[in-house]
PDB file of C-alpha atoms and ligand atoms in Angstrom:
ATOM      1  CA  UNK A  14      14.257 -26.340   3.074  1.00  0.00           C
ATOM      2  CA  UNK A  15      13.203 -25.367   6.611  1.00  0.00           C
ATOM      3  CA  UNK A  16      10.152 -27.629   7.076  1.00  0.00           C
ATOM      4  CA  UNK A  17       8.750 -30.789   5.506  1.00  0.00           C
ATOM      5  CA  UNK A  18       4.994 -30.367   5.461  1.00  0.00           C
ATOM      6  CA  UNK A  19       3.834 -32.002   2.248  1.00  0.00           C
ATOM      7  CA  UNK A  20       5.275 -33.890  -0.702  1.00  0.00           C
ATOM      8  CA  UNK A  21       3.285 -31.565  -2.940  1.00  0.00           C
ATOM      9  CA  UNK A  22       5.773 -28.848  -1.873  1.00  0.00           C
ATOM     10  CA  UNK A  23       8.777 -30.851  -3.105  1.00  0.00           C
ATOM     11  CA  UNK A  24      10.412 -30.294  -6.468  1.00  0.00           C
ATOM     12  CA  UNK A  25      11.810 -33.308  -8.288  1.00  0.00           C
ATOM     13  CA  UNK A  26      15.350 -32.225  -7.334  1.00  0.00           C
ATOM     14  CA  UNK A  27      14.426 -31.812  -3.647  1.00  0.00           C
ATOM     15  CA  UNK A  28      12.744 -35.227  -3.589  1.00  0.00           C
ATOM     16  CA  UNK A  29      15.751 -36.867  -5.262  1.00  0.00           C
ATOM     17  CA  UNK A  30      18.104 -35.128  -2.824  1.00  0.00           C
ATOM     18  CA  UNK A  31      16.194 -36.668   0.108  1.00  0.00           C
ATOM     19  CA  UNK A  32      16.187 -40.132  -1.518  1.00  0.00           C
ATOM     20  CA  UNK A  33      19.890 -39.953  -2.425  1.00  0.00           C
ATOM     21  CA  UNK A  34      20.751 -38.746   1.096  1.00  0.00           C
ATOM     22  CA  UNK A  35      18.705 -41.629   2.512  1.00  0.00           C
ATOM     23  CA  UNK A  36      20.802 -44.049   0.443  1.00  0.00           C
ATOM     24  CA  UNK A  37      23.950 -42.565   2.027  1.00  0.00           C
ATOM     25  CA  UNK A  38      22.354 -42.827   5.473  1.00  0.00           C
ATOM     26  CA  UNK A  39      21.488 -46.467   4.836  1.00  0.00           C
ATOM     27  CA  UNK A  40      25.144 -47.195   4.053  1.00  0.00           C
ATOM     28  CA  UNK A  41      26.174 -45.713   7.404  1.00  0.00           C
ATOM     29  CA  UNK A  42      23.801 -48.117   9.140  1.00  0.00           C
ATOM     30  CA  UNK A  43      25.819 -51.089   7.893  1.00  0.00           C
ATOM     31  CA  UNK A  44      28.839 -49.917   9.937  1.00  0.00           C
ATOM     32  CA  UNK A  45      29.726 -51.421  13.303  1.00  0.00           C
ATOM     33  CA  UNK A  46      29.037 -48.061  14.965  1.00  0.00           C
ATOM     34  CA  UNK A  47      25.788 -46.801  13.468  1.00  0.00           C
ATOM     35  CA  UNK A  48      25.613 -43.528  15.376  1.00  0.00           C
ATOM     36  CA  UNK A  49      26.696 -40.318  13.585  1.00  0.00           C
ATOM     37  CA  UNK A  50      27.599 -37.103  15.470  1.00  0.00           C
ATOM     38  CA  UNK A  51      25.697 -34.901  12.987  1.00  0.00           C
ATOM     39  CA  UNK A  52      22.940 -33.573  15.268  1.00  0.00           C
ATOM     40  CA  UNK A  53      24.835 -33.599  18.575  1.00  0.00           C
ATOM     41  CA  UNK A  54      23.435 -30.842  20.802  1.00  0.00           C
ATOM     42  CA  UNK A  55      20.130 -30.642  18.897  1.00  0.00           C
ATOM     43  CA  UNK A  56      16.780 -31.489  20.472  1.00  0.00           C
ATOM     44  CA  UNK A  57      14.051 -33.154  18.457  1.00  0.00           C
ATOM     45  CA  UNK A  58      10.505 -33.454  19.813  1.00  0.00           C
ATOM     46  CA  UNK A  59       8.131 -36.218  18.717  1.00  0.00           C
ATOM     47  CA  UNK A  60       4.770 -34.464  19.235  1.00  0.00           C
ATOM     48  CA  UNK A  61       2.093 -37.099  18.638  1.00  0.00           C
ATOM     49  CA  UNK A  62      -1.594 -36.275  19.098  1.00  0.00           C
ATOM     50  CA  UNK A  63      -2.581 -39.490  17.274  1.00  0.00           C
ATOM     51  CA  UNK A  64      -1.408 -43.055  17.839  1.00  0.00           C
ATOM     52  CA  UNK A  65       1.591 -44.362  15.942  1.00  0.00           C
ATOM     53  CA  UNK A  66       3.984 -47.278  16.059  1.00  0.00           C
ATOM     54  CA  UNK A  67       6.192 -47.095  12.954  1.00  0.00           C
ATOM     55  CA  UNK A  68       6.451 -43.337  12.417  1.00  0.00           C
ATOM     56  CA  UNK A  69       7.083 -42.327  16.021  1.00  0.00           C
ATOM     57  CA  UNK A  70       9.588 -45.055  16.742  1.00  0.00           C
ATOM     58  CA  UNK A  71      11.477 -44.656  13.468  1.00  0.00           C
ATOM     59  CA  UNK A  72      11.756 -40.877  13.935  1.00  0.00           C
ATOM     60  CA  UNK A  73      13.094 -41.571  17.423  1.00  0.00           C
ATOM     61  CA  UNK A  74      15.607 -44.113  16.112  1.00  0.00           C
ATOM     62  CA  UNK A  75      16.589 -41.795  13.237  1.00  0.00           C
ATOM     63  CA  UNK A  76      17.156 -38.799  15.525  1.00  0.00           C
ATOM     64  CA  UNK A  77      19.142 -40.889  18.032  1.00  0.00           C
ATOM     65  CA  UNK A  78      21.315 -42.395  15.274  1.00  0.00           C
ATOM     66  CA  UNK A  79      22.176 -38.773  14.374  1.00  0.00           C
ATOM     67  CA  UNK A  80      23.016 -38.094  18.069  1.00  0.00           C
ATOM     68  CA  UNK A  81      20.123 -35.685  18.691  1.00  0.00           C
ATOM     69  CA  UNK A  82      18.376 -35.600  22.066  1.00  0.00           C
ATOM     70  CA  UNK A  83      14.807 -36.844  21.649  1.00  0.00           C
ATOM     71  CA  UNK A  84      11.722 -35.911  23.654  1.00  0.00           C
ATOM     72  CA  UNK A  85       8.677 -38.104  23.111  1.00  0.00           C
ATOM     73  CA  UNK A  86       5.388 -36.357  23.728  1.00  0.00           C
ATOM     74  CA  UNK A  87       2.042 -38.048  23.278  1.00  0.00           C
ATOM     75  CA  UNK A  88      -1.235 -36.276  23.897  1.00  0.00           C
ATOM     76  CA  UNK A  89      -2.421 -39.150  26.076  1.00  0.00           C
ATOM     77  CA  UNK A  90      -0.974 -38.568  29.539  1.00  0.00           C
ATOM     78  CA  UNK A  91      -0.050 -34.929  28.800  1.00  0.00           C
ATOM     79  CA  UNK A  92      -1.753 -31.637  29.655  1.00  0.00           C
ATOM     80  CA  UNK A  93      -3.536 -31.835  26.270  1.00  0.00           C
ATOM     81  CA  UNK A  94      -5.992 -34.141  28.051  1.00  0.00           C
ATOM     82  CA  UNK A  95      -6.673 -31.196  30.430  1.00  0.00           C
ATOM     83  CA  UNK A  96      -7.548 -29.033  27.420  1.00  0.00           C
ATOM     84  CA  UNK A  97      -4.186 -27.425  26.633  1.00  0.00           C
ATOM     85  CA  UNK A  98      -4.133 -26.021  23.111  1.00  0.00           C
ATOM     86  CA  UNK A  99      -1.676 -26.711  20.288  1.00  0.00           C
ATOM     87  CA  UNK A 100      -0.387 -23.149  20.698  1.00  0.00           C
ATOM     88  CA  UNK A 101       0.364 -23.513  24.419  1.00  0.00           C
ATOM     89  CA  UNK A 102       1.885 -26.942  23.869  1.00  0.00           C
ATOM     90  CA  UNK A 103       4.119 -25.466  21.143  1.00  0.00           C
ATOM     91  CA  UNK A 104       5.118 -22.490  23.311  1.00  0.00           C
ATOM     92  CA  UNK A 105       6.021 -24.897  26.126  1.00  0.00           C
ATOM     93  CA  UNK A 106       8.216 -26.978  23.826  1.00  0.00           C
ATOM     94  CA  UNK A 107       9.828 -23.800  22.447  1.00  0.00           C
ATOM     95  CA  UNK A 108      10.600 -22.678  25.992  1.00  0.00           C
ATOM     96  CA  UNK A 109      12.390 -25.987  26.548  1.00  0.00           C
ATOM     97  CA  UNK A 110      14.593 -25.366  23.502  1.00  0.00           C
ATOM     98  CA  UNK A 111      13.422 -27.693  20.739  1.00  0.00           C
ATOM     99  CA  UNK A 112      15.211 -27.460  17.378  1.00  0.00           C
ATOM    100  CA  UNK A 113      12.821 -29.636  15.424  1.00  0.00           C
ATOM    101  CA  UNK A 114       9.246 -30.772  16.027  1.00  0.00           C
ATOM    102  CA  UNK A 115       7.785 -33.854  14.398  1.00  0.00           C
ATOM    103  CA  UNK A 116       4.032 -33.572  14.637  1.00  0.00           C
ATOM    104  CA  UNK A 117       1.184 -36.004  14.045  1.00  0.00           C
ATOM    105  CA  UNK A 118      -2.307 -34.596  14.491  1.00  0.00           C
ATOM    106  CA  UNK A 119      -5.848 -35.538  13.553  1.00  0.00           C
ATOM    107  CA  UNK A 120      -6.479 -32.100  12.023  1.00  0.00           C
ATOM    108  CA  UNK A 121      -5.467 -31.554   8.403  1.00  0.00           C
ATOM    109  CA  UNK A 122      -3.241 -28.476   8.336  1.00  0.00           C
ATOM    110  CA  UNK A 123      -1.961 -28.822  11.931  1.00  0.00           C
ATOM    111  CA  UNK A 124       1.676 -29.158  10.811  1.00  0.00           C
ATOM    112  CA  UNK A 125       1.444 -26.086   8.593  1.00  0.00           C
ATOM    113  CA  UNK A 126      -0.205 -24.133  11.423  1.00  0.00           C
ATOM    114  CA  UNK A 127       2.685 -25.031  13.724  1.00  0.00           C
ATOM    115  CA  UNK A 128       5.271 -24.116  11.073  1.00  0.00           C
ATOM    116  CA  UNK A 129       3.759 -20.767  10.104  1.00  0.00           C
ATOM    117  CA  UNK A 130       2.291 -19.556  13.417  1.00  0.00           C
ATOM    118  CA  UNK A 131       5.440 -17.936  14.803  1.00  0.00           C
ATOM    119  CA  UNK A 132       5.035 -19.986  18.006  1.00  0.00           C
ATOM    120  CA  UNK A 133       8.291 -21.850  17.391  1.00  0.00           C
ATOM    121  CA  UNK A 134      11.587 -21.073  15.675  1.00  0.00           C
ATOM    122  CA  UNK A 135      12.643 -24.623  14.746  1.00  0.00           C
ATOM    123  CA  UNK A 136      11.819 -26.917  11.861  1.00  0.00           C
ATOM    124  CA  UNK A 137       8.544 -28.806  11.577  1.00  0.00           C
ATOM    125  CA  UNK A 138       8.115 -32.234  10.031  1.00  0.00           C
ATOM    126  CA  UNK A 139       4.618 -33.438   9.261  1.00  0.00           C
ATOM    127  CA  UNK A 140       4.231 -37.017  10.520  1.00  0.00           C
ATOM    128  CA  UNK A 141       0.619 -37.183   9.330  1.00  0.00           C
ATOM    129  CA  UNK A 142      -2.086 -34.517   9.545  1.00  0.00           C
ATOM    130  CA  UNK A 143      -5.682 -35.731   9.319  1.00  0.00           C
ATOM    131  CA  UNK A 144      -6.450 -36.929   5.806  1.00  0.00           C
ATOM    132  CA  UNK A 145      -4.046 -34.416   4.245  1.00  0.00           C
ATOM    133  CA  UNK A 146      -0.429 -35.653   3.982  1.00  0.00           C
ATOM    134  CA  UNK A 147       2.144 -38.036   5.444  1.00  0.00           C
ATOM    135  CA  UNK A 148       5.239 -36.983   3.496  1.00  0.00           C
ATOM    136  CA  UNK A 149       7.884 -39.207   5.104  1.00  0.00           C
ATOM    137  CA  UNK A 150       5.710 -42.275   4.465  1.00  0.00           C
ATOM    138  CA  UNK A 151       5.585 -41.404   0.757  1.00  0.00           C
ATOM    139  CA  UNK A 152       9.331 -40.753   0.723  1.00  0.00           C
ATOM    140  CA  UNK A 153      10.072 -44.147   2.271  1.00  0.00           C
ATOM    141  CA  UNK A 154       7.651 -45.736  -0.198  1.00  0.00           C
ATOM    142  CA  UNK A 155       9.407 -44.044  -3.139  1.00  0.00           C
ATOM    143  CA  UNK A 156      12.768 -45.093  -1.690  1.00  0.00           C
ATOM    144  CA  UNK A 157      11.598 -48.710  -1.442  1.00  0.00           C
ATOM    145  CA  UNK A 158      10.218 -48.693  -4.998  1.00  0.00           C
ATOM    146  CA  UNK A 159      13.447 -47.178  -6.292  1.00  0.00           C
ATOM    147  CA  UNK A 160      15.543 -49.800  -4.499  1.00  0.00           C
ATOM    148  CA  UNK A 161      13.589 -52.676  -5.998  1.00  0.00           C
ATOM    149  CA  UNK A 162      12.580 -51.315  -9.376  1.00  0.00           C
ATOM    150  CA  UNK A 163      14.953 -48.420 -10.052  1.00  0.00           C
ATOM    151  CA  UNK A 164      16.718 -50.339 -12.809  1.00  0.00           C
ATOM    152  CA  UNK A 165      13.416 -50.631 -14.694  1.00  0.00           C
ATOM    153  CA  UNK A 166      12.795 -46.886 -14.489  1.00  0.00           C
ATOM    154  CA  UNK A 167      14.266 -44.060 -16.543  1.00  0.00           C
ATOM    155  CA  UNK A 168      15.922 -41.455 -14.276  1.00  0.00           C
ATOM    156  CA  UNK A 169      13.705 -41.262 -11.173  1.00  0.00           C
ATOM    157  CA  UNK A 170      10.571 -43.454 -11.401  1.00  0.00           C
ATOM    158  CA  UNK A 171       9.600 -42.789 -15.035  1.00  0.00           C
ATOM    159  CA  UNK A 172       8.111 -45.826 -16.738  1.00  0.00           C
ATOM    160  CA  UNK A 173       6.828 -47.464 -13.532  1.00  0.00           C
ATOM    161  CA  UNK A 174       3.162 -47.982 -12.689  1.00  0.00           C
ATOM    162  CA  UNK A 175       2.029 -47.897  -9.070  1.00  0.00           C
ATOM    163  CA  UNK A 176      -1.494 -49.011  -8.142  1.00  0.00           C
ATOM    164  CA  UNK A 177      -2.813 -47.589  -4.860  1.00  0.00           C
ATOM    165  CA  UNK A 178      -5.717 -49.685  -3.617  1.00  0.00           C
ATOM    166  CA  UNK A 179      -8.433 -49.109  -1.044  1.00  0.00           C
ATOM    167  CA  UNK A 180      -9.550 -46.284   1.216  1.00  0.00           C
ATOM    168  CA  UNK A 181      -8.094 -43.398  -0.790  1.00  0.00           C
ATOM    169  CA  UNK A 182     -10.688 -40.993   0.619  1.00  0.00           C
ATOM    170  CA  UNK A 183      -9.271 -41.024   4.147  1.00  0.00           C
ATOM    171  CA  UNK A 184      -5.648 -41.712   3.222  1.00  0.00           C
ATOM    172  CA  UNK A 185      -2.947 -39.106   3.751  1.00  0.00           C
ATOM    173  CA  UNK A 186      -0.519 -41.796   2.561  1.00  0.00           C
ATOM    174  CA  UNK A 187      -2.313 -41.927  -0.805  1.00  0.00           C
ATOM    175  CA  UNK A 188      -2.308 -38.126  -1.173  1.00  0.00           C
ATOM    176  CA  UNK A 189       1.388 -37.848  -0.363  1.00  0.00           C
ATOM    177  CA  UNK A 190       2.229 -40.730  -2.684  1.00  0.00           C
ATOM    178  CA  UNK A 191       0.210 -39.376  -5.609  1.00  0.00           C
ATOM    179  CA  UNK A 192       2.037 -36.045  -5.357  1.00  0.00           C
ATOM    180  CA  UNK A 193       5.519 -37.499  -4.842  1.00  0.00           C
ATOM    181  CA  UNK A 194       5.400 -40.439  -7.239  1.00  0.00           C
ATOM    182  CA  UNK A 195       3.960 -38.199  -9.954  1.00  0.00           C
ATOM    183  CA  UNK A 196       6.739 -35.668  -9.386  1.00  0.00           C
ATOM    184  CA  UNK A 197       9.203 -38.546  -9.793  1.00  0.00           C
ATOM    185  CA  UNK A 198       7.554 -39.609 -13.063  1.00  0.00           C
ATOM    186  CA  UNK A 199       5.584 -42.738 -12.109  1.00  0.00           C
ATOM    187  CA  UNK A 200       2.111 -43.476 -13.483  1.00  0.00           C
ATOM    188  CA  UNK A 201      -0.501 -43.887 -10.762  1.00  0.00           C
ATOM    189  CA  UNK A 202      -3.674 -45.959 -10.836  1.00  0.00           C
ATOM    190  CA  UNK A 203      -6.075 -45.418  -7.936  1.00  0.00           C
ATOM    191  CA  UNK A 204      -8.273 -48.420  -7.172  1.00  0.00           C
ATOM    192  CA  UNK A 205     -11.358 -47.641  -5.089  1.00  0.00           C
ATOM    193  CA  UNK A 206     -15.135 -47.484  -5.336  1.00  0.00           C
ATOM    194  CA  UNK A 207     -16.597 -43.981  -5.811  1.00  0.00           C
ATOM    195  CA  UNK A 208     -17.522 -43.862  -2.088  1.00  0.00           C
ATOM    196  CA  UNK A 209     -13.848 -44.167  -1.148  1.00  0.00           C
ATOM    197  CA  UNK A 210     -12.512 -41.587  -3.613  1.00  0.00           C
ATOM    198  CA  UNK A 211     -12.233 -37.881  -2.730  1.00  0.00           C
ATOM    199  CA  UNK A 212     -14.286 -35.211  -4.445  1.00  0.00           C
ATOM    200  CA  UNK A 213     -12.165 -33.687  -7.211  1.00  0.00           C
ATOM    201  CA  UNK A 214     -10.099 -36.828  -7.824  1.00  0.00           C
ATOM    202  CA  UNK A 215     -10.802 -36.327 -11.545  1.00  0.00           C
ATOM    203  CA  UNK A 216      -8.396 -33.337 -11.399  1.00  0.00           C
ATOM    204  CA  UNK A 217      -5.576 -35.485  -9.941  1.00  0.00           C
ATOM    205  CA  UNK A 218      -2.868 -36.730 -12.337  1.00  0.00           C
ATOM    206  CA  UNK A 219      -4.037 -40.359 -11.996  1.00  0.00           C
ATOM    207  CA  UNK A 220      -6.134 -43.008 -13.669  1.00  0.00           C
ATOM    208  CA  UNK A 221      -8.997 -44.406 -11.577  1.00  0.00           C
ATOM    209  CA  UNK A 222     -10.601 -47.861 -11.589  1.00  0.00           C
ATOM    210  CA  UNK A 223     -13.049 -49.349  -9.107  1.00  0.00           C
ATOM    211  CA  UNK A 224     -11.807 -52.902  -8.469  1.00  0.00           C
ATOM    212  CA  UNK A 225      -8.436 -54.559  -8.083  1.00  0.00           C
ATOM    213  CA  UNK A 226      -9.280 -57.016 -10.897  1.00  0.00           C
ATOM    214  CA  UNK A 227      -9.879 -54.081 -13.270  1.00  0.00           C
ATOM    215  CA  UNK A 228      -6.462 -52.687 -12.382  1.00  0.00           C
ATOM    216  CA  UNK A 229      -4.710 -56.032 -12.892  1.00  0.00           C
ATOM    217  CA  UNK A 230      -6.387 -56.408 -16.298  1.00  0.00           C
ATOM    218  CA  UNK A 231      -5.799 -52.827 -17.461  1.00  0.00           C
ATOM    219  CA  UNK A 232      -2.138 -52.230 -16.621  1.00  0.00           C
ATOM    220  CA  UNK A 233       1.103 -53.986 -15.795  1.00  0.00           C
ATOM    221  CA  UNK A 234       1.480 -53.077 -12.131  1.00  0.00           C
ATOM    222  CA  UNK A 235       5.052 -52.677 -10.895  1.00  0.00           C
ATOM    223  CA  UNK A 236       4.168 -51.790  -7.297  1.00  0.00           C
ATOM    224  CA  UNK A 237       0.858 -52.614  -5.645  1.00  0.00           C
ATOM    225  CA  UNK A 238       0.295 -50.394  -2.628  1.00  0.00           C
ATOM    226  CA  UNK A 239      -2.511 -51.613  -0.379  1.00  0.00           C
ATOM    227  CA  UNK A 240      -4.100 -49.041   1.954  1.00  0.00           C
ATOM    228  CA  UNK A 241      -5.498 -49.553   5.428  1.00  0.00           C
ATOM    229  CA  UNK A 242      -9.255 -49.165   5.806  1.00  0.00           C
ATOM    230  CA  UNK A 243      -9.475 -46.218   8.207  1.00  0.00           C
ATOM    231  CA  UNK A 244     -12.538 -47.133  10.236  1.00  0.00           C
ATOM    232  CA  UNK A 245     -11.692 -44.443  12.804  1.00  0.00           C
ATOM    233  CA  UNK A 246     -12.251 -41.729  10.165  1.00  0.00           C
ATOM    234  CA  UNK A 247     -15.543 -43.210   8.853  1.00  0.00           C
ATOM    235  CA  UNK A 248     -17.718 -40.976  10.971  1.00  0.00           C
ATOM    236  CA  UNK A 249     -20.877 -41.927   9.070  1.00  0.00           C
ATOM    237  CA  UNK A 250     -20.245 -45.591   9.934  1.00  0.00           C
ATOM    238  CA  UNK A 251     -18.597 -48.214   7.778  1.00  0.00           C
ATOM    239  CA  UNK A 252     -21.745 -48.979   5.764  1.00  0.00           C
ATOM    240  CA  UNK A 253     -21.735 -45.441   4.304  1.00  0.00           C
ATOM    241  CA  UNK A 254     -18.553 -46.426   2.424  1.00  0.00           C
ATOM    242  CA  UNK A 255     -18.784 -50.157   1.681  1.00  0.00           C
ATOM    243  CA  UNK A 256     -21.502 -52.747   2.238  1.00  0.00           C
ATOM    244  CA  UNK A 257     -19.570 -55.296   4.312  1.00  0.00           C
ATOM    245  CA  UNK A 258     -16.002 -56.418   5.065  1.00  0.00           C
ATOM    246  CA  UNK A 259     -16.418 -59.478   2.812  1.00  0.00           C
ATOM    247  CA  UNK A 260     -17.624 -57.278  -0.084  1.00  0.00           C
ATOM    248  CA  UNK A 261     -14.622 -54.970   0.453  1.00  0.00           C
ATOM    249  CA  UNK A 262     -12.251 -57.963   0.299  1.00  0.00           C
ATOM    250  CA  UNK A 263     -14.036 -59.318  -2.784  1.00  0.00           C
ATOM    251  CA  UNK A 264     -13.587 -56.083  -4.747  1.00  0.00           C
ATOM    252  CA  UNK A 265     -10.387 -54.620  -3.301  1.00  0.00           C
ATOM    253  CA  UNK A 266      -8.576 -57.234  -1.221  1.00  0.00           C
ATOM    254  CA  UNK A 267      -5.234 -58.727  -2.188  1.00  0.00           C
ATOM    255  CA  UNK A 268      -5.295 -62.509  -1.861  1.00  0.00           C
ATOM    256  CA  UNK A 269      -3.060 -65.304  -3.169  1.00  0.00           C
ATOM    257  CA  UNK A 270      -4.923 -65.617  -6.488  1.00  0.00           C
ATOM    258  CA  UNK A 271      -4.534 -61.913  -7.269  1.00  0.00           C
ATOM    259  CA  UNK A 272      -0.950 -61.948  -6.062  1.00  0.00           C
ATOM    260  CA  UNK A 273      -0.213 -64.663  -8.636  1.00  0.00           C
ATOM    261  CA  UNK A 274      -1.482 -62.372 -11.409  1.00  0.00           C
ATOM    262  CA  UNK A 275       1.165 -59.711 -10.727  1.00  0.00           C
ATOM    263  CA  UNK A 276       4.262 -59.607 -12.935  1.00  0.00           C
ATOM    264  CA  UNK A 277       7.212 -61.524 -11.436  1.00  0.00           C
ATOM    265  CA  UNK A 278       9.115 -58.332 -10.625  1.00  0.00           C
ATOM    266  CA  UNK A 279       6.200 -56.541  -8.909  1.00  0.00           C
ATOM    267  CA  UNK A 280       6.339 -55.661  -5.225  1.00  0.00           C
ATOM    268  CA  UNK A 281       3.516 -55.551  -2.667  1.00  0.00           C
ATOM    269  CA  UNK A 282       3.465 -52.637  -0.243  1.00  0.00           C
ATOM    270  CA  UNK A 283       1.390 -51.504   2.746  1.00  0.00           C
ATOM    271  CA  UNK A 284       2.130 -48.518   5.021  1.00  0.00           C
ATOM    272  CA  UNK A 285       0.816 -50.395   8.075  1.00  0.00           C
ATOM    273  CA  UNK A 286      -0.846 -51.065  10.344  1.00  0.00           C
ATOM    274  CA  UNK A 287      -2.490 -53.836   8.300  1.00  0.00           C
ATOM    275  CA  UNK A 288      -5.984 -55.235   8.676  1.00  0.00           C
ATOM    276  CA  UNK A 289      -4.958 -58.791   7.798  1.00  0.00           C
ATOM    277  CA  UNK A 290      -7.774 -60.726   6.160  1.00  0.00           C
ATOM    278  CA  UNK A 291      -9.533 -57.536   5.086  1.00  0.00           C
ATOM    279  CA  UNK A 292      -7.484 -55.439   2.656  1.00  0.00           C
ATOM    280  CA  UNK A 293      -4.645 -57.992   2.461  1.00  0.00           C
ATOM    281  CA  UNK A 294      -4.500 -61.718   3.187  1.00  0.00           C
ATOM    282  CA  UNK A 295      -1.790 -63.113   5.454  1.00  0.00           C
ATOM    283  CA  UNK A 296      -0.459 -65.064   2.469  1.00  0.00           C
ATOM    284  CA  UNK A 297      -0.001 -61.866   0.448  1.00  0.00           C
ATOM    285  CA  UNK A 298       1.403 -59.863   3.373  1.00  0.00           C
ATOM    286  CA  UNK A 299       3.999 -62.509   4.168  1.00  0.00           C
ATOM    287  CA  UNK A 300       4.838 -63.506   0.579  1.00  0.00           C
ATOM    288  CA  UNK A 301       8.366 -63.143  -0.853  1.00  0.00           C
ATOM    289  CA  UNK A 302       7.219 -60.218  -3.002  1.00  0.00           C
ATOM    290  CA  UNK A 303       5.955 -58.290   0.017  1.00  0.00           C
ATOM    291  CA  UNK A 304       8.322 -55.442   0.975  1.00  0.00           C
ATOM    292  CA  UNK A 305       6.169 -54.317   3.905  1.00  0.00           C
ATOM    293  CA  UNK A 306       8.731 -55.003   6.633  1.00  0.00           C
ATOM    294  CA  UNK A 307      11.479 -53.482   4.504  1.00  0.00           C
ATOM    295  CA  UNK A 308       9.398 -50.302   4.168  1.00  0.00           C
ATOM    296  CA  UNK A 309       9.712 -49.938   7.940  1.00  0.00           C
ATOM    297  CA  UNK A 310      13.520 -50.345   7.845  1.00  0.00           C
ATOM    298  CA  UNK A 311      13.809 -47.903   4.962  1.00  0.00           C
ATOM    299  CA  UNK A 312      11.809 -45.417   7.015  1.00  0.00           C
ATOM    300  CA  UNK A 313      14.761 -45.014   9.373  1.00  0.00           C
ATOM    301  CA  UNK A 314      17.200 -44.055   6.585  1.00  0.00           C
ATOM    302  CA  UNK A 315      14.660 -41.712   4.994  1.00  0.00           C
ATOM    303  CA  UNK A 316      13.879 -39.996   8.303  1.00  0.00           C
ATOM    304  CA  UNK A 317      17.578 -39.687   9.095  1.00  0.00           C
ATOM    305  CA  UNK A 318      17.949 -37.958   5.715  1.00  0.00           C
ATOM    306  CA  UNK A 319      15.056 -35.584   6.409  1.00  0.00           C
ATOM    307  CA  UNK A 320      16.327 -34.646   9.883  1.00  0.00           C
ATOM    308  CA  UNK A 321      19.858 -34.206   8.561  1.00  0.00           C
ATOM    309  CA  UNK A 322      18.764 -31.965   5.666  1.00  0.00           C
ATOM    310  CA  UNK A 323      16.490 -29.842   7.880  1.00  0.00           C
ATOM    311  CA  UNK A 324      18.607 -29.547  11.009  1.00  0.00           C
ATOM    312  CA  UNK A 325      22.286 -30.086  10.192  1.00  0.00           C
ATOM    313  CA  UNK A 326      22.583 -27.109   7.845  1.00  0.00           C
ATOM    314  CA  UNK A 327      21.164 -24.933  10.570  1.00  0.00           C
ATOM    315  CA  UNK A 328      23.846 -26.283  12.919  1.00  0.00           C
ATOM    316  CA  UNK A 329      26.566 -25.154  10.529  1.00  0.00           C
ATOM    317  CA  UNK A 330      25.228 -21.623   9.912  1.00  0.00           C
TER     318      UNK A 330
HETATM  319  N1   CP B 614       2.514 -45.969   8.398  1.00  0.00           N
HETATM  320  C1   CP B 614       2.291 -45.349   9.575  1.00  0.00           C
HETATM  321  O1   CP B 614       2.129 -44.125   9.617  1.00  0.00           O
HETATM  322  O2   CP B 614       2.240 -46.183  10.640  1.00  0.00           O
HETATM  323  P1   CP B 614       2.037 -45.698  12.154  1.00  0.00           P
HETATM  324  O3   CP B 614       0.636 -45.169  12.269  1.00  0.00           O
HETATM  325  O4   CP B 614       2.261 -46.933  12.986  1.00  0.00           O
HETATM  326  O5   CP B 614       3.038 -44.624  12.426  1.00  0.00           O
END
């Protein structure tokens, strides 16, 4: 594997290799000295054209724990604001000797463009491209589900049901999770009104319902994944997608009453950043069955695994 662009590219064996490697990485983080020499001499660039807290910082932590040198690049404050193109930015980073580029961009397909353009020789990791994919988020989500519910599943995630609730239309997290969790054998229920579902969703390997109550009645949910409402991508204005914030919460929000209807073993997830009081109440977000903060911690082990698998082999060859 040279790049990680989409979970839809991953075979079941490749996905399990990343998750198993992440488990090994997590063990190393319990040691007194958490830093490994694996990527010493390698340079990793965090190339972020869109805002990020969790993904950018955890890639930086992951790369540093593997002893790579890290360059953080954000479009704000760079020559991108003077009109520099992705190509010229990539050529500049190549000239400075980057071995791996982690890219977040508002355009779907930007990571693939970077990987296949010939502008750079190193590996590319997609850290979120438009509404297309966010593969490391899905991998850390699968890792978290496996940690909590793996004993209930056969082999990978077979036998588990994951409900993904909210703004599926604009969510690269949902797309990456549908592809990955399906590959790993989980059943997926998408919960969204028709206005927040993509065209062609009927061809996806999922069941679809329109309200969270319908989902809780229809299936035993093992993991409930709440999505952020992506107001910044609702170019037609919020009202084109849902009538009002209170109506959204009424149909799709996770509150204490709905939380109480989940099976005892079920976990509550959210990729962050959360709109507290809109898609998830503070009570639900902070409840003992919420694994939202743990998702962030698991992201470091998963991203260490991805960087190791993409870049360390290259170091040895
Ligand atoms: N989940 C996620 O991608 O969060 P950030 O936007 O903070 O990176």
